[in-house]
Coordinates of C-alpha atoms in Angstrom, one line a residue:
M1397 CA 0.0 0.0 0.0
P1398 CA 1.2 3.6 -0.6
S1399 CA 2.2 5.8 2.2
R1400 CA -0.9 7.8 3.2
L1401 CA -0.2 11.3 4.3
S1402 CA -3.2 13.0 5.9
S1403 CA -1.9 16.5 5.5
K1404 CA 1.5 17.2 4.0
R1405 CA 2.3 20.8 3.3
F1406 CA 4.6 22.1 0.6
L1407 CA 5.4 25.8 0.8
I1408 CA 6.0 27.3 -2.7
T1409 CA 9.1 29.5 -2.7
P1410 CA 10.5 32.0 -3.5
T1411 CA 7.7 34.4 -2.5
L1412 CA 5.8 37.0 -4.4
C1413 CA 7.1 37.8 -7.9
A1414 CA 9.8 35.2 -8.2
T1415 CA 8.0 32.3 -9.8
F1416 CA 4.3 33.0 -9.9
V1417 CA 2.3 35.6 -11.8
L1418 CA 1.0 37.8 -9.1
A1419 CA -1.3 40.6 -10.4
S1420 CA -0.5 42.9 -7.4
C1421 CA 3.3 42.9 -8.0
G1422 CA 4.8 46.1 -9.0
G1423 CA 7.9 46.6 -11.1
G1424 CA 11.3 47.9 -10.6
G1425 CA 13.4 49.3 -8.0
G1426 CA 15.2 46.5 -6.3
T1427 CA 14.0 47.8 -2.9
T1428 CA 12.0 45.4 -0.7
T1429 CA 9.0 47.1 0.8
S1430 CA 6.2 45.9 3.0
P1431 CA 2.8 45.5 1.3
P1432 CA 0.4 48.4 2.0
P1433 CA -2.0 48.0 4.8
P1434 CA -5.3 46.6 3.7
P1435 CA -8.1 49.1 3.0
T1436 CA -11.0 49.1 5.4
G1437 CA -13.6 46.7 4.2
D1438 CA -11.3 44.7 1.8
T1439 CA -13.2 41.4 1.3
T1440 CA -11.7 40.3 -1.9
A1441 CA -9.8 37.0 -1.6
P1442 CA -6.7 36.2 -3.6
T1443 CA -7.3 34.3 -6.9
V1444 CA -5.4 31.0 -6.9
T1445 CA -5.2 29.1 -10.1
F1446 CA -3.6 25.9 -11.3
S1447 CA -3.1 25.8 -15.1
T1448 CA -5.2 22.6 -15.1
N1449 CA -7.4 21.0 -12.4
T1450 CA -6.6 17.4 -13.3
L1451 CA -3.3 15.7 -13.9
T1452 CA -1.9 12.2 -14.4
V1453 CA 1.7 11.5 -13.2
Q1454 CA 3.6 8.2 -13.1
S1455 CA 4.6 6.9 -9.8
G1456 CA 7.6 9.0 -8.7
G1457 CA 7.4 10.9 -12.0
T1458 CA 7.1 14.6 -12.7
S1459 CA 4.8 16.9 -14.8
A1460 CA 5.0 20.6 -15.5
I1461 CA 2.1 22.7 -14.2
T1462 CA 1.8 26.4 -13.4
L1463 CA 0.4 27.9 -10.2
T1464 CA -0.5 31.6 -9.9
A1465 CA -1.8 33.7 -7.1
T1466 CA -3.1 37.3 -7.5
D1467 CA -4.9 39.8 -5.3
N1468 CA -6.4 43.2 -5.7
I1469 CA -3.9 44.5 -3.1
A1470 CA -1.1 41.9 -2.4
V1471 CA -0.7 38.3 -1.6
T1472 CA 1.0 38.2 1.8
S1473 CA 1.0 34.4 2.5
G1474 CA 1.5 31.4 0.3
P1475 CA 0.5 30.0 -2.0
T1476 CA 0.9 26.8 0.1
V1477 CA 0.1 23.4 -1.4
T1478 CA -1.3 20.5 0.7
C1479 CA -1.8 17.0 -0.9
T1480 CA -3.9 14.3 0.6
N1481 CA -1.9 11.3 -0.5
G1482 CA 1.6 12.5 -1.1
G1483 CA 3.4 14.4 -3.9
S1484 CA 5.1 17.7 -4.0
F1485 CA 5.0 20.9 -6.0
A1486 CA 7.9 23.2 -6.6
N1487 CA 9.3 25.4 -9.4
N1488 CA 6.2 24.7 -11.6
T1489 CA 6.7 21.0 -11.4
F1490 CA 4.6 18.4 -9.7
T1491 CA 6.4 15.2 -8.5
G1492 CA 4.1 12.3 -7.9
P1493 CA 4.4 10.0 -4.9
S1494 CA 5.9 6.6 -5.2
V1495 CA 3.0 4.2 -5.0
T1496 CA 2.3 0.5 -5.2
V1497 CA -1.4 0.8 -6.1
D1498 CA -3.3 3.3 -8.2
T1499 CA -3.7 6.4 -6.1
T1500 CA -5.5 9.8 -6.3
S1501 CA -4.0 12.7 -4.4
V1502 CA -6.0 15.9 -4.1
C1503 CA -3.8 19.0 -3.8
T1504 CA -5.2 22.3 -2.5
A1505 CA -3.3 25.5 -3.0
T1506 CA -4.1 28.4 -0.6
A1507 CA -3.0 32.0 -0.5
S1508 CA -3.9 34.9 1.9
D1509 CA -3.8 38.7 1.8
A1510 CA -3.2 41.2 4.6
A1511 CA -6.9 41.4 5.4
G1512 CA -7.0 37.7 6.1
N1513 CA -8.9 36.8 3.0
T1514 CA -8.0 33.3 1.8
G1515 CA -8.4 31.9 -1.8
S1516 CA -7.8 28.4 -3.0
S1517 CA -7.6 26.1 -6.0
T1518 CA -7.8 22.3 -6.2
L1519 CA -5.7 20.0 -8.4
T1520 CA -6.7 16.3 -8.6
V1521 CA -3.7 14.1 -9.4
T1522 CA -4.1 10.5 -10.6
V1523 CA -1.0 8.4 -9.9
P1524 CA -1.2 5.0 -11.6
S1525 CA 1.2 2.5 -9.9
W1526 CA 2.5 1.3 -13.3
T1527 CA 1.6 1.9 -16.9
S1528 CA 3.1 -0.6 -19.4
A1529 CA 5.5 0.8 -22.0
Q1530 CA 5.5 4.3 -20.3
F1531 CA 8.9 5.2 -18.9
E1532 CA 10.1 8.2 -16.9
N1533 CA 13.6 9.5 -17.3
E1534 CA 16.0 7.3 -15.2
G1535 CA 17.5 10.4 -13.7
L1536 CA 14.4 11.0 -11.6
F1537 CA 15.1 7.8 -9.6
K1538 CA 18.9 7.7 -9.7
N1539 CA 20.6 7.4 -6.2
K1540 CA 17.2 7.3 -4.5
C1541 CA 17.6 4.4 -2.2
D1542 CA 15.7 2.2 0.2
I1543 CA 18.9 1.8 2.3
I1544 CA 21.4 4.6 1.9
R1545 CA 25.2 4.6 2.2
T1546 CA 27.0 7.4 4.1
G1547 CA 30.5 8.6 4.1
T1548 CA 32.9 8.8 1.1
N1549 CA 33.0 6.6 -1.9
P1550 CA 36.6 5.1 -2.0
A1551 CA 36.5 4.9 -5.8
T1552 CA 35.9 8.6 -6.3
G1553 CA 36.8 10.3 -3.1
N1554 CA 33.4 12.0 -3.1
P1555 CA 30.5 11.6 -0.7
Y1556 CA 27.9 9.0 -1.7
A1557 CA 25.1 10.6 -3.6
D1558 CA 22.4 8.3 -2.0
T1559 CA 19.2 10.0 -0.8
Q1560 CA 16.6 8.3 1.3
A1561 CA 13.6 7.0 -0.7
T1562 CA 12.0 3.6 -1.2
L1563 CA 12.5 0.3 -2.9
Q1564 CA 10.1 1.4 -5.6
H1565 CA 12.4 4.2 -6.5
E1566 CA 15.2 1.7 -7.0
L1567 CA 12.9 -0.6 -9.1
Q1568 CA 11.7 2.3 -11.2
W1569 CA 15.4 3.3 -11.8
L1570 CA 16.2 -0.2 -13.0
R1571 CA 13.2 -0.2 -15.3
S1572 CA 13.9 3.2 -16.9
W1573 CA 17.6 2.6 -17.1
S1574 CA 17.2 -0.7 -18.8
D1575 CA 14.7 0.7 -21.3
N1576 CA 17.1 3.5 -22.1
T1577 CA 20.4 1.7 -22.4
Y1578 CA 19.9 -2.1 -22.7
L1579 CA 21.0 -3.3 -26.1
W1580 CA 17.8 -5.3 -26.7
Y1581 CA 15.5 -3.1 -24.7
N1582 CA 12.5 -3.9 -26.9
E1583 CA 12.8 -7.6 -26.0
I1584 CA 12.3 -7.0 -22.3
E1585 CA 8.9 -8.0 -21.0
D1586 CA 7.7 -4.9 -19.0
K1587 CA 6.4 -6.4 -15.8
N1588 CA 4.8 -4.3 -13.0
P1589 CA 7.7 -3.4 -10.6
N1590 CA 5.2 -3.1 -7.8
T1591 CA 4.7 -6.8 -7.7
F1592 CA 8.4 -7.3 -6.8
T1593 CA 9.8 -7.1 -3.3
D1594 CA 13.5 -7.8 -4.2
K1595 CA 15.5 -5.5 -6.5
L1596 CA 17.8 -8.3 -7.6
V1597 CA 15.0 -10.6 -8.6
Y1598 CA 13.5 -7.7 -10.5
F1599 CA 16.8 -6.9 -12.3
K1600 CA 17.3 -10.6 -13.2
Q1601 CA 14.3 -10.6 -15.5
L1602 CA 15.1 -7.2 -17.2
K1603 CA 16.7 -9.0 -20.2
T1604 CA 15.9 -10.7 -23.5
T1605 CA 14.8 -14.3 -23.4
A1606 CA 15.8 -14.9 -27.1
T1607 CA 18.4 -17.5 -28.1
T1608 CA 21.1 -17.6 -30.7
S1609 CA 21.1 -19.8 -33.8
S1610 CA 22.8 -22.5 -31.8
G1611 CA 20.0 -22.4 -29.2
T1612 CA 22.1 -20.8 -26.4
D1613 CA 20.7 -17.8 -24.5
K1614 CA 21.3 -14.6 -26.4
D1615 CA 22.2 -12.8 -23.2
Q1616 CA 24.2 -15.0 -20.8
F1617 CA 25.9 -12.1 -19.1
H1618 CA 23.3 -10.3 -17.1
F1619 CA 24.2 -10.0 -13.4
S1620 CA 25.0 -7.7 -10.5
M1621 CA 27.2 -7.7 -7.4
T1622 CA 27.7 -5.4 -4.5
T1623 CA 29.6 -2.2 -5.4
E1624 CA 32.0 -2.8 -2.5
E1625 CA 33.0 -6.2 -3.8
Y1626 CA 33.3 -5.0 -7.4
Q1627 CA 35.5 -2.1 -6.5
E1628 CA 37.8 -4.2 -4.5
R1629 CA 38.2 -6.8 -7.2
V1630 CA 38.8 -4.3 -10.0
S1631 CA 41.1 -2.0 -8.1
S1632 CA 43.4 -4.6 -6.6
G1633 CA 42.7 -7.9 -8.3
S1634 CA 42.4 -9.3 -4.7
S1635 CA 39.9 -11.8 -3.3
A1636 CA 39.7 -14.4 -0.6
G1637 CA 40.9 -17.8 -1.8
Y1638 CA 44.0 -20.0 -2.2
G1639 CA 45.4 -18.7 -5.5
I1640 CA 43.9 -21.5 -7.6
R1641 CA 42.1 -21.4 -10.9
W1642 CA 39.9 -24.5 -10.9
A1643 CA 39.1 -26.4 -14.0
F1644 CA 35.7 -28.1 -14.0
I1645 CA 36.0 -30.6 -16.8
Q1646 CA 32.8 -32.2 -15.3
S1647 CA 31.1 -30.3 -12.5
S1648 CA 28.4 -32.9 -11.7
P1649 CA 29.0 -36.5 -10.6
P1650 CA 31.2 -38.2 -11.6
R1651 CA 33.1 -34.9 -11.3
D1652 CA 36.5 -34.1 -12.7
I1653 CA 38.0 -31.1 -10.9
R1654 CA 41.6 -30.2 -11.5
I1655 CA 43.9 -27.2 -11.0
A1656 CA 44.2 -25.1 -14.1
Y1657 CA 46.9 -22.8 -12.7
T1658 CA 48.1 -21.3 -9.5
E1659 CA 49.3 -17.9 -8.3
A1660 CA 52.8 -17.4 -6.8
N1661 CA 53.2 -16.8 -3.1
A1662 CA 49.7 -18.0 -2.3
P1663 CA 48.4 -20.7 0.0
A1664 CA 48.2 -23.1 -2.9
T1665 CA 51.9 -22.8 -3.8
T1666 CA 53.4 -22.8 -0.3
A1667 CA 53.8 -25.7 2.2
P1668 CA 52.0 -27.9 3.0
A1669 CA 49.9 -27.6 -0.2
N1670 CA 52.6 -27.0 -2.9
L1671 CA 50.0 -27.5 -5.6
A1672 CA 50.6 -27.3 -9.3
R1673 CA 48.6 -27.4 -12.5
G1674 CA 47.0 -30.8 -13.3
A1675 CA 46.4 -32.0 -9.7
V1676 CA 43.0 -33.8 -9.4
I1677 CA 40.7 -33.1 -6.4
L1678 CA 39.6 -36.3 -4.7
E1679 CA 38.1 -35.3 -1.4
V1680 CA 37.2 -32.0 0.3
D1681 CA 36.5 -31.8 4.0
G1682 CA 35.8 -35.5 4.0
V1683 CA 33.3 -35.3 1.1
D1684 CA 33.9 -37.4 -2.1
A1685 CA 34.6 -34.7 -4.6
I1686 CA 34.0 -37.0 -7.5
N1687 CA 30.7 -38.8 -6.6
G1688 CA 29.2 -36.8 -3.7
G1689 CA 25.7 -36.2 -4.9
T1690 CA 23.6 -34.7 -2.1
Q1691 CA 22.9 -31.1 -1.7
A1692 CA 24.8 -31.2 1.6
N1693 CA 27.8 -32.6 -0.4
V1694 CA 27.5 -29.8 -2.9
D1695 CA 27.4 -27.1 -0.2
V1696 CA 30.5 -28.5 1.4
L1697 CA 32.4 -28.6 -1.9
N1698 CA 31.3 -25.1 -3.0
G1699 CA 32.2 -23.6 0.4
A1700 CA 35.6 -25.2 0.5
L1701 CA 36.6 -24.6 -3.1
F1702 CA 35.4 -21.0 -3.1
P1703 CA 35.9 -19.6 0.4
S1704 CA 34.1 -16.3 1.0
A1705 CA 36.6 -14.9 3.6
E1706 CA 40.1 -15.1 4.9
N1707 CA 41.3 -17.7 7.4
E1708 CA 38.9 -20.5 6.4
Q1709 CA 40.7 -23.8 6.9
H1710 CA 39.7 -26.8 4.7
T1711 CA 41.1 -30.3 4.1
F1712 CA 41.9 -31.5 0.6
K1713 CA 42.9 -34.9 -0.7
V1714 CA 44.5 -34.6 -4.2
R1715 CA 46.3 -36.7 -6.8
D1716 CA 49.3 -34.9 -8.2
L1717 CA 50.5 -35.3 -11.8
D1718 CA 53.0 -38.0 -10.8
G1719 CA 50.2 -40.1 -9.3
T1720 CA 50.9 -39.4 -5.7
E1721 CA 47.9 -39.0 -3.5
R1722 CA 48.1 -36.9 -0.4
T1723 CA 45.9 -35.1 2.2
F1724 CA 46.6 -31.6 3.7
S1725 CA 44.9 -28.5 5.0
M1726 CA 44.8 -25.1 3.4
T1727 CA 43.8 -21.8 4.9
S1728 CA 42.3 -19.1 2.7
A1729 CA 43.9 -15.7 2.5
T1730 CA 43.5 -12.5 0.5
V1731 CA 45.3 -13.3 -2.8
T1732 CA 46.2 -10.8 -5.4
S1733 CA 46.1 -12.3 -8.9
N1734 CA 48.8 -11.4 -11.5
P1735 CA 47.1 -10.7 -14.8
V1736 CA 50.4 -11.5 -16.6
N1737 CA 51.1 -14.9 -15.0
T1738 CA 54.1 -15.8 -17.2
S1739 CA 56.1 -14.0 -19.9
K1740 CA 59.2 -15.5 -21.5
T1741 CA 61.2 -16.1 -24.7
I1742 CA 62.3 -19.4 -26.1
T1743 CA 64.2 -20.3 -29.2
V1744 CA 63.0 -23.1 -31.5
G1745 CA 65.3 -23.6 -34.5
T1746 CA 65.7 -20.2 -36.0
D1747 CA 62.6 -18.8 -34.4
K1748 CA 62.7 -16.6 -31.3
I1749 CA 59.3 -17.0 -29.8
G1750 CA 57.6 -15.0 -27.1
Y1751 CA 55.1 -16.7 -24.8
V1752 CA 52.7 -14.6 -22.6
L1753 CA 50.2 -16.2 -20.3
F1754 CA 47.7 -13.4 -19.7
N1755 CA 44.7 -14.2 -17.6
T1756 CA 42.5 -11.1 -17.3
F1757 CA 41.9 -7.6 -18.7
G1758 CA 39.7 -7.0 -15.6
T1759 CA 42.1 -5.4 -13.1
R1760 CA 43.8 -2.1 -13.5
S1761 CA 47.2 -3.6 -12.8
A1762 CA 46.9 -5.4 -16.1
E1763 CA 47.9 -2.3 -18.0
E1764 CA 51.3 -1.9 -16.2
Q1765 CA 52.1 -5.7 -16.2
L1766 CA 51.4 -5.9 -20.0
V1767 CA 53.6 -2.8 -20.7
D1768 CA 56.4 -4.3 -18.7
A1769 CA 56.2 -7.7 -20.4
F1770 CA 56.0 -6.3 -23.9
A1771 CA 58.8 -3.8 -23.3
T1772 CA 61.0 -6.8 -22.4
L1773 CA 59.8 -8.8 -25.4
A1774 CA 60.5 -5.8 -27.7
T1775 CA 64.2 -5.8 -26.6
Q1776 CA 64.5 -9.5 -27.3
N1777 CA 63.6 -9.1 -31.0
I1778 CA 61.1 -12.0 -31.0
T1779 CA 59.8 -13.1 -34.4
E1780 CA 56.7 -14.9 -33.2
L1781 CA 54.3 -14.5 -30.3
V1782 CA 52.1 -17.1 -28.6
L1783 CA 49.5 -15.3 -26.5
D1784 CA 47.9 -17.7 -24.0
L1785 CA 44.3 -16.4 -23.4
R1786 CA 42.8 -19.8 -22.6
Y1787 CA 41.5 -18.6 -19.2
N1788 CA 41.1 -14.9 -20.0
G1789 CA 37.5 -14.0 -19.6
G1790 CA 37.9 -10.3 -20.6
G1791 CA 37.7 -7.0 -18.7
F1792 CA 38.5 -3.5 -19.8
L1793 CA 38.2 -2.9 -23.5
D1794 CA 40.8 -0.1 -23.4
I1795 CA 43.4 -2.4 -22.0
S1796 CA 42.5 -4.9 -24.8
S1797 CA 43.1 -2.1 -27.3
E1798 CA 46.5 -1.3 -25.8
L1799 CA 47.5 -5.0 -26.1
A1800 CA 46.4 -5.1 -29.7
Y1801 CA 48.6 -2.1 -30.5
M1802 CA 51.6 -3.6 -28.6
I1803 CA 51.3 -6.7 -30.8
A1804 CA 50.8 -5.0 -34.2
G1805 CA 52.4 -1.6 -33.9
A1806 CA 51.6 1.6 -35.7
A1807 CA 51.6 0.7 -39.3
P1808 CA 48.4 -1.3 -39.6
T1809 CA 46.5 0.4 -36.7
T1810 CA 47.0 4.1 -37.1
G1811 CA 43.6 5.8 -37.8
K1812 CA 41.8 2.5 -37.7
K1813 CA 38.9 1.3 -35.5
Y1814 CA 39.7 -1.3 -32.9
D1815 CA 36.1 -1.8 -31.7
D1816 CA 33.2 0.3 -32.9
V1817 CA 30.8 0.5 -30.0
I1818 CA 27.2 0.3 -31.2
F1819 CA 24.3 1.0 -28.8
N1820 CA 20.6 0.5 -29.2
D1821 CA 18.6 2.4 -31.8
K1822 CA 17.8 5.2 -29.3
H1823 CA 21.4 6.2 -29.3
T1824 CA 22.9 6.6 -32.8
V1825 CA 24.7 9.9 -32.2
T1826 CA 25.5 10.2 -28.5
N1827 CA 26.9 7.8 -26.0
P1828 CA 24.1 7.4 -23.4
V1829 CA 26.5 6.9 -20.6
T1830 CA 29.2 9.5 -21.2
G1831 CA 27.0 12.0 -23.0
R1832 CA 29.7 12.4 -25.7
A1833 CA 29.4 11.9 -29.4
L1834 CA 29.7 8.3 -30.4
A1835 CA 33.2 7.3 -31.5
A1836 CA 34.9 3.9 -32.0
T1837 CA 37.5 2.7 -29.6
P1838 CA 40.8 3.2 -31.5
F1839 CA 44.0 1.2 -31.2
H1840 CA 45.5 3.0 -28.2
S1841 CA 49.2 3.8 -28.9
T1842 CA 49.6 5.3 -25.4
T1843 CA 48.8 4.3 -21.9
Q1844 CA 45.2 5.1 -20.7
G1845 CA 45.8 5.8 -17.1
F1846 CA 44.7 2.7 -15.4
T1847 CA 47.8 2.3 -13.3
L1848 CA 50.4 4.1 -15.5
V1849 CA 50.3 7.8 -16.2
S1850 CA 48.2 8.3 -19.3
G1851 CA 49.8 9.4 -22.5
Q1852 CA 53.0 7.4 -22.4
A1853 CA 54.0 5.7 -25.6
L1854 CA 53.4 1.9 -25.6
P1855 CA 56.1 -0.6 -26.7
A1856 CA 55.3 -2.5 -29.9
L1857 CA 56.4 -5.8 -31.4
N1858 CA 55.3 -4.8 -34.9
L1859 CA 54.1 -8.4 -35.7
S1860 CA 51.9 -9.3 -38.7
K1861 CA 50.8 -12.6 -37.1
V1862 CA 50.0 -13.8 -33.6
Y1863 CA 49.1 -17.2 -32.2
V1864 CA 46.2 -17.2 -29.7
L1865 CA 45.6 -20.1 -27.3
S1866 CA 41.8 -20.3 -26.6
T1867 CA 39.1 -22.3 -24.8
S1868 CA 35.5 -21.7 -23.9
R1869 CA 36.8 -19.4 -21.1
T1870 CA 38.3 -17.0 -23.7
C1871 CA 35.7 -14.3 -23.7
S1872 CA 34.6 -10.8 -24.3
A1873 CA 37.6 -8.4 -24.3
S1874 CA 39.8 -11.4 -25.3
E1875 CA 37.5 -12.0 -28.3
A1876 CA 37.6 -8.3 -29.1
L1877 CA 41.4 -8.6 -29.4
I1878 CA 41.0 -11.4 -32.0
N1879 CA 38.4 -9.5 -33.9
G1880 CA 40.1 -6.1 -33.7
L1881 CA 43.4 -7.5 -35.0
R1882 CA 41.7 -9.4 -37.8
G1883 CA 40.0 -6.2 -38.8
V1884 CA 43.3 -4.6 -39.7
N1885 CA 44.6 -7.8 -41.4
V1886 CA 46.9 -9.0 -38.6
E1887 CA 46.8 -12.8 -39.0
V1888 CA 45.4 -14.6 -35.9
V1889 CA 46.1 -18.3 -35.7
L1890 CA 43.7 -19.8 -33.1
I1891 CA 44.9 -22.9 -31.2
G1892 CA 42.6 -24.7 -28.9
S1893 CA 38.8 -24.7 -28.9
T1894 CA 35.9 -22.4 -29.6
T1895 CA 35.8 -19.1 -27.6
C1896 CA 32.8 -18.2 -25.4
G1897 CA 31.0 -15.9 -27.8
K1898 CA 30.5 -12.5 -26.3
P1899 CA 30.7 -9.6 -28.8
Y1900 CA 28.9 -7.4 -26.2
G1901 CA 29.8 -5.2 -23.3
F1902 CA 28.6 -2.6 -20.8
Y1903 CA 29.5 0.2 -18.5
T1904 CA 29.3 -1.0 -15.0
T1905 CA 26.7 1.1 -13.2
D1906 CA 26.3 1.6 -9.5
N1907 CA 23.0 2.5 -7.8
C1908 CA 22.4 2.4 -4.1
G1909 CA 25.3 0.1 -3.4
E1910 CA 24.7 -2.5 -6.1
T1911 CA 26.7 -2.5 -9.4
Y1912 CA 24.7 -3.7 -12.3
F1913 CA 26.1 -5.4 -15.5
S1914 CA 23.6 -5.1 -18.3
I1915 CA 24.5 -5.5 -22.0
Q1916 CA 24.5 -2.0 -23.5
F1917 CA 26.6 -2.3 -26.7
R1918 CA 28.0 -4.6 -29.3
G1919 CA 31.3 -4.2 -31.0
E1920 CA 32.5 -4.3 -34.6
N1921 CA 36.0 -4.2 -36.0
E1922 CA 37.4 -2.0 -38.8
K1923 CA 35.8 -4.3 -41.4
G1924 CA 32.4 -4.0 -39.8
F1925 CA 32.3 -7.6 -38.4
G1926 CA 31.1 -8.4 -34.9
D1927 CA 28.8 -11.4 -35.3
Y1928 CA 30.5 -14.1 -33.2
A1929 CA 27.8 -14.7 -30.6
D1930 CA 28.6 -18.5 -30.8
G1931 CA 32.3 -17.8 -30.5
F1932 CA 35.4 -17.9 -32.7
V1933 CA 36.0 -21.4 -34.0
P1934 CA 39.5 -22.8 -34.9
V1935 CA 39.4 -24.6 -38.2
T1936 CA 42.1 -26.5 -40.1
T1937 CA 40.5 -25.9 -43.5
A1938 CA 39.8 -22.6 -45.2
P1939 CA 37.4 -20.6 -43.1
S1940 CA 33.8 -20.4 -44.5
N1941 CA 32.7 -17.4 -42.5
Q1942 CA 34.3 -14.6 -40.4
A1943 CA 33.6 -16.4 -37.1
E1944 CA 35.9 -19.3 -38.3
V1945 CA 39.6 -18.7 -37.7
A1946 CA 42.4 -20.7 -39.2
G1947 CA 44.2 -22.8 -36.6
C1948 CA 44.2 -26.1 -34.7
L1949 CA 41.5 -27.8 -32.6
I1950 CA 43.4 -29.0 -29.5
E1951 CA 42.4 -30.1 -26.0
D1952 CA 43.4 -28.4 -22.8
D1953 CA 44.5 -31.6 -21.1
Y1954 CA 46.3 -30.5 -17.9
T1955 CA 49.2 -33.0 -18.2
A1956 CA 51.9 -30.3 -18.3
L1957 CA 52.5 -26.9 -16.8
L1958 CA 51.4 -23.8 -18.7
G1959 CA 54.3 -22.5 -20.9
D1960 CA 56.0 -25.9 -20.9
Q1961 CA 56.9 -26.9 -24.5
S1962 CA 55.3 -30.3 -24.0
E1963 CA 51.9 -28.8 -23.0
K1964 CA 49.6 -29.8 -25.9
M1965 CA 48.2 -26.4 -26.9
F1966 CA 51.6 -24.6 -26.7
A1967 CA 53.2 -27.6 -28.4
A1968 CA 50.7 -27.3 -31.2
A1969 CA 51.4 -23.6 -31.7
L1970 CA 55.2 -24.3 -31.8
N1971 CA 54.6 -27.1 -34.3
H1972 CA 52.5 -24.8 -36.5
I1973 CA 55.2 -22.1 -36.3
S1974 CA 57.8 -24.6 -37.5
T1975 CA 55.7 -26.6 -40.1
G1976 CA 52.5 -24.7 -40.8
N1977 CA 50.6 -27.9 -39.8
C1978 CA 48.4 -29.0 -36.9
P1979 CA 48.6 -32.3 -35.0
T1980 CA 45.6 -34.6 -35.2
A1981 CA 42.5 -32.8 -34.2
V1982 CA 40.9 -33.8 -30.9
T1983 CA 37.7 -33.0 -29.1
P1984 CA 38.3 -30.4 -26.3
Q1985 CA 37.4 -31.6 -22.8
E1986 CA 36.2 -28.4 -21.3
V1987 CA 32.5 -27.7 -21.7
R1988 CA 31.0 -24.5 -23.2
E1989 CA 30.2 -21.8 -20.6
D1990 CA 26.5 -21.7 -21.3
K1991 CA 26.2 -25.5 -20.6
F1992 CA 28.4 -25.0 -17.5
F1993 CA 25.6 -22.9 -16.0
R1994 CA 22.9 -25.5 -16.8
D1995 CA 24.7 -28.6 -15.6
P1996 CA 22.6 -31.4 -14.1
A1997 CA 21.7 -31.9 -10.5
A1998 CA 24.5 -31.8 -7.9
A1999 CA 26.6 -29.6 -10.2
L2000 CA 29.0 -27.2 -8.5
M2001 CA 29.2 -23.4 -9.1
Q2002 CA 25.4 -23.0 -9.2
T2003 CA 25.0 -20.6 -6.3
P2004 CA 24.3 -16.9 -7.1
R2005 CA 27.6 -15.7 -5.6
L2006 CA 29.7 -18.1 -7.6
K2007 CA 27.8 -17.5 -10.8
R2008 CA 28.4 -13.7 -10.4
L2009 CA 32.1 -14.3 -9.9
Q2010 CA 32.2 -16.4 -13.1
M2011 CA 30.3 -13.8 -15.1
L2012 CA 32.6 -11.0 -13.8
E2013 CA 35.5 -12.9 -15.4
Q2014 CA 33.7 -12.9 -18.7
S2015 CA 33.3 -9.1 -19.2
N2016 CA 33.8 -6.5 -21.8
I2017 CA 33.9 -3.3 -19.7
L2018 CA 34.1 0.3 -20.8
T2019 CA 34.7 3.0 -18.3
A2020 CA 33.5 6.6 -18.5
P2021 CA 36.3 9.0 -19.2
E2022 CA 36.4 10.4 -15.7
A2023 CA 36.9 6.9 -14.3
L2024 CA 40.1 6.4 -16.3
V2025 CA 42.0 9.0 -14.4
Q2026 CA 41.1 7.6 -11.0
K2027 CA 44.0 6.1 -9.1
D2028 CA 43.6 3.2 -6.8

């Protein structure tokens, strides 16, 4: 039910001549004088007039309306507006109350003169709780919160903009914001927000339900997380854990859980764990990690594999690559991931080959680590580059552009589009987030200010070809790299399996302590191609369409360390460099991401928190220009 206000008063200011047409007002002078005393026998009341006597306003919305008060002598008090069921009037604008059922609010404006005569006028306002396909400007509801934050936003250094309001204000903001900026806004079913009591449940359904030609969800990347958690992850790359990237070859019984890679100086790589890529998880806290099929088993496994805080101790039984089985305890800690996990140069025959294992574009430190790695590679005069993006789910598009330039150099990229950002058909001229004229993301030849001072020249390898190692975890900004380079005729040889298929992205948007990720744009390269919603596919024959990329289909089999020349995907790239040929094609073991999230019963990683973390890793994020200069 709406809030019922028996008598709420709104004093219209400023007084006298400032806003309202008052017939008794004189001109000129600039000197404030008291109104003349009333003549004896003055019985004429002020005339109070609304420009209309009936009005319809959306819940929490606004409408322009004029209120005037005149008197034969002078108006000395008012006009004052009182509404029976909420709403406010100021500066010739009526703001409707936030309601959950259809509401009528009768507003009475009164004004008095010096003789005590009082005049009035009545405005009847109809406030429907929700009207399908009618949307107010999102700015009316922005930062109006059911629960407000106080203090200073650590990301900006400014006070939080939250103001006290209601849940309905937050839902109306989500509704209007989605209608304005969501790429497929006309495919959202407009449901009455007043039937929802949870903003996250409401947001979850503000997306298309369409599917791609392969039958997968068109939008697999719609999620939110608390702003506090998002800012911590992006600014530092830190989170509670062990420093392990898990590989779920099979996430439901009989499970196959292995270690994909580890971080240095983390619980996983120090005694007693001393874990390495390829180890198989057999038991966790006494639960059979392979066959445990009850919900209680799943809860134990999820809780131990993905601790939510520091100092959680869990017991693991594993089988190492050499076949040794052992049991030990690990305690979670805050672990900072290194985006550039490995960077080195090897010589094979006459070829000097650079290898870079790069795991995320999604932390600001990725900019500095990439610049350091490529500056070193540039001094070593490499002739070939193997870029290992098999676990890189994406992140900041501007860092992706920087990397593309560092691979290709100035000759093919100067003046060319890296990623042409295309919004919905409401925004063909102006970026709806930044307010600036639409412009493609270029190949950045200088640093963009994530962790390095902006404007510094980037190192460049000036290569005409790059080998990219890929899996279904290669997503978003990583796919933009493949597409952007191909758009300027830099040859990409794809080794591994089909990428995840996300030619879309968003600006992360905070409101009332929740950061929302909603698809707002799609990207196209210099040649106008961006249709890879089912991923880039490595093929050994001539590509038949632009989503097919010449390369080799190779499994990620976890039998050797990443960067080891015997590891199958890296070995296939080295063989292709030397011979131009692929080994015998095999079927990749790792499942596609969309299937991962619809695994059968007793599958791991199905909780909302863990799904959010996975989707954050598969992101193509733009930042508003002012955000780029922030220092963390």
